[in-house]
Coordinates of C-alpha atoms in Angstrom, one line a residue:
M30 CA 0.6 -22.0 -7.7
I31 CA -2.2 -22.1 -5.1
N32 CA -4.5 -19.1 -5.1
L33 CA -4.9 -18.0 -1.5
S34 CA -7.0 -14.9 -2.3
R35 CA -10.2 -16.5 -0.9
V36 CA -8.7 -16.2 2.6
L37 CA -8.6 -12.4 2.1
R38 CA -12.3 -12.4 1.2
S39 CA -13.3 -14.4 4.2
P40 CA -15.7 -12.3 6.5
K41 CA -13.9 -13.8 9.5
M42 CA -10.5 -12.5 8.5
R43 CA -10.9 -9.4 6.4
Q44 CA -10.9 -5.7 7.4
T45 CA -11.9 -2.7 5.3
F46 CA -9.6 0.1 4.4
T47 CA -9.4 2.9 1.7
I48 CA -6.5 3.1 -0.8
F49 CA -5.7 6.6 -2.1
R50 CA -3.9 6.4 -5.4
S51 CA -2.2 9.5 -6.9
S52 CA -1.1 9.9 -10.4
G53 CA 0.3 12.8 -12.3
H54 CA 2.8 14.0 -14.9
F55 CA 5.7 16.3 -15.3
G56 CA 4.8 19.7 -16.6
A57 CA 6.1 23.3 -16.4
G58 CA 7.6 23.8 -13.0
G59 CA 7.9 20.1 -12.0
W60 CA 5.5 17.3 -10.9
I61 CA 1.8 18.0 -11.3
E62 CA -0.3 15.7 -9.3
D63 CA -3.9 14.7 -10.3
T64 CA -6.8 14.3 -7.9
P65 CA -6.2 11.1 -5.9
E66 CA -8.5 8.2 -6.6
E67 CA -10.2 6.6 -3.6
I68 CA -10.5 2.8 -3.8
E69 CA -12.6 1.1 -1.1
S70 CA -10.9 -2.3 -0.4
F71 CA -10.6 -5.1 2.1
G72 CA -7.9 -7.5 3.1
I73 CA -5.9 -8.6 6.1
V74 CA -3.8 -6.1 8.1
W75 CA -1.1 -7.0 10.6
P76 CA 1.8 -5.3 12.4
S77 CA 5.0 -5.5 10.2
T78 CA 7.4 -8.2 11.2
A79 CA 11.1 -7.6 12.2
R80 CA 12.2 -8.9 8.8
E81 CA 9.8 -6.6 6.9
I82 CA 10.9 -3.6 9.0
L83 CA 14.6 -4.3 8.3
Q84 CA 13.9 -3.8 4.5
V85 CA 12.8 -0.2 5.1
P86 CA 15.0 2.9 5.6
E87 CA 15.4 3.8 9.3
G88 CA 13.7 7.2 8.9
D89 CA 10.4 5.5 7.8
R90 CA 10.4 3.2 10.9
A91 CA 9.8 5.9 13.5
L92 CA 6.0 6.2 13.5
G93 CA 5.0 2.6 13.2
M94 CA 4.4 0.2 10.3
M95 CA 1.7 -2.1 9.2
T96 CA 1.5 -4.7 6.5
F97 CA -1.5 -4.9 4.2
A98 CA -2.6 -7.9 2.0
T99 CA -5.4 -7.4 -0.6
T100 CA -6.4 -8.5 -4.1
V101 CA -6.2 -4.9 -5.4
P102 CA -2.8 -4.0 -7.0
L103 CA -0.7 -1.8 -4.8
Y104 CA 2.0 0.6 -5.9
T105 CA 4.9 2.5 -4.6
T106 CA 6.3 5.6 -6.4
R107 CA 6.5 4.7 -10.1
V108 CA 7.4 6.2 -13.5
E109 CA 5.2 6.0 -16.5
G110 CA 5.3 2.6 -18.2
V111 CA 3.0 -0.3 -17.4
T112 CA 0.9 1.9 -15.1
A113 CA 0.5 5.7 -15.0
A114 CA 3.3 7.6 -13.2
G115 CA 2.4 8.4 -9.6
T116 CA 3.5 8.6 -6.0
S117 CA 3.1 5.8 -3.5
D118 CA -0.4 4.6 -2.6
Q119 CA -1.6 5.6 0.8
I120 CA -4.0 3.5 2.9
E121 CA -6.3 4.7 5.5
W122 CA -7.1 2.1 8.1
K123 CA -8.6 2.7 11.5
D124 CA -8.3 6.5 11.1
E125 CA -4.6 6.3 10.5
L126 CA -2.9 7.0 7.2
Y127 CA 0.0 4.8 5.9
R128 CA 2.3 5.5 2.9
L129 CA 3.3 2.3 1.1
I130 CA 7.1 1.9 1.1
S131 CA 7.6 -1.7 0.0
I132 CA 5.7 -4.2 -2.1
L133 CA 6.3 -7.8 -1.3
P134 CA 6.2 -10.4 -4.1
F135 CA 3.0 -12.5 -3.5
S136 CA 1.1 -11.9 -6.7
D137 CA 1.7 -15.5 -7.8
Y138 CA -0.6 -16.5 -4.9
G139 CA -3.5 -14.3 -6.0
F140 CA -3.0 -11.3 -3.7
N141 CA -0.7 -8.3 -3.1
V142 CA 1.2 -7.5 0.1
A143 CA 2.7 -4.1 1.0
V144 CA 4.4 -2.5 4.0
G145 CA 3.1 0.9 5.0
A146 CA 4.7 3.5 7.3
R147 CA 2.3 5.6 9.4
L148 CA 2.4 9.3 8.3
S149 CA 1.8 10.9 11.7
G150 CA 1.9 9.8 15.3
D151 CA 1.7 10.8 18.9

């Protein structure tokens, strides 16, 4: 496979954003969330395509969606196993917060792609 991750590192293409990664565990009374980890990252950001939007439940489409490509692993809600249990990563980009709702399979090419739904809107 061709590793395309150098495109994401190109100063001409990349944008900076912050990934907020939450983890936690089940305890007395339910889910106990740990303090979110902040990961400064960069990559390429673009508006989600019609095909990407169709893969997402309708309720998540209302406030807008963006697609993020980065070399950092990205996660949706997961149970304990290969990684620690946690809720979906959130990405702050241009003062907007997006919750990752779909991970697209591009890791064979040296990067990760995820679709994020905006958490609030006007």
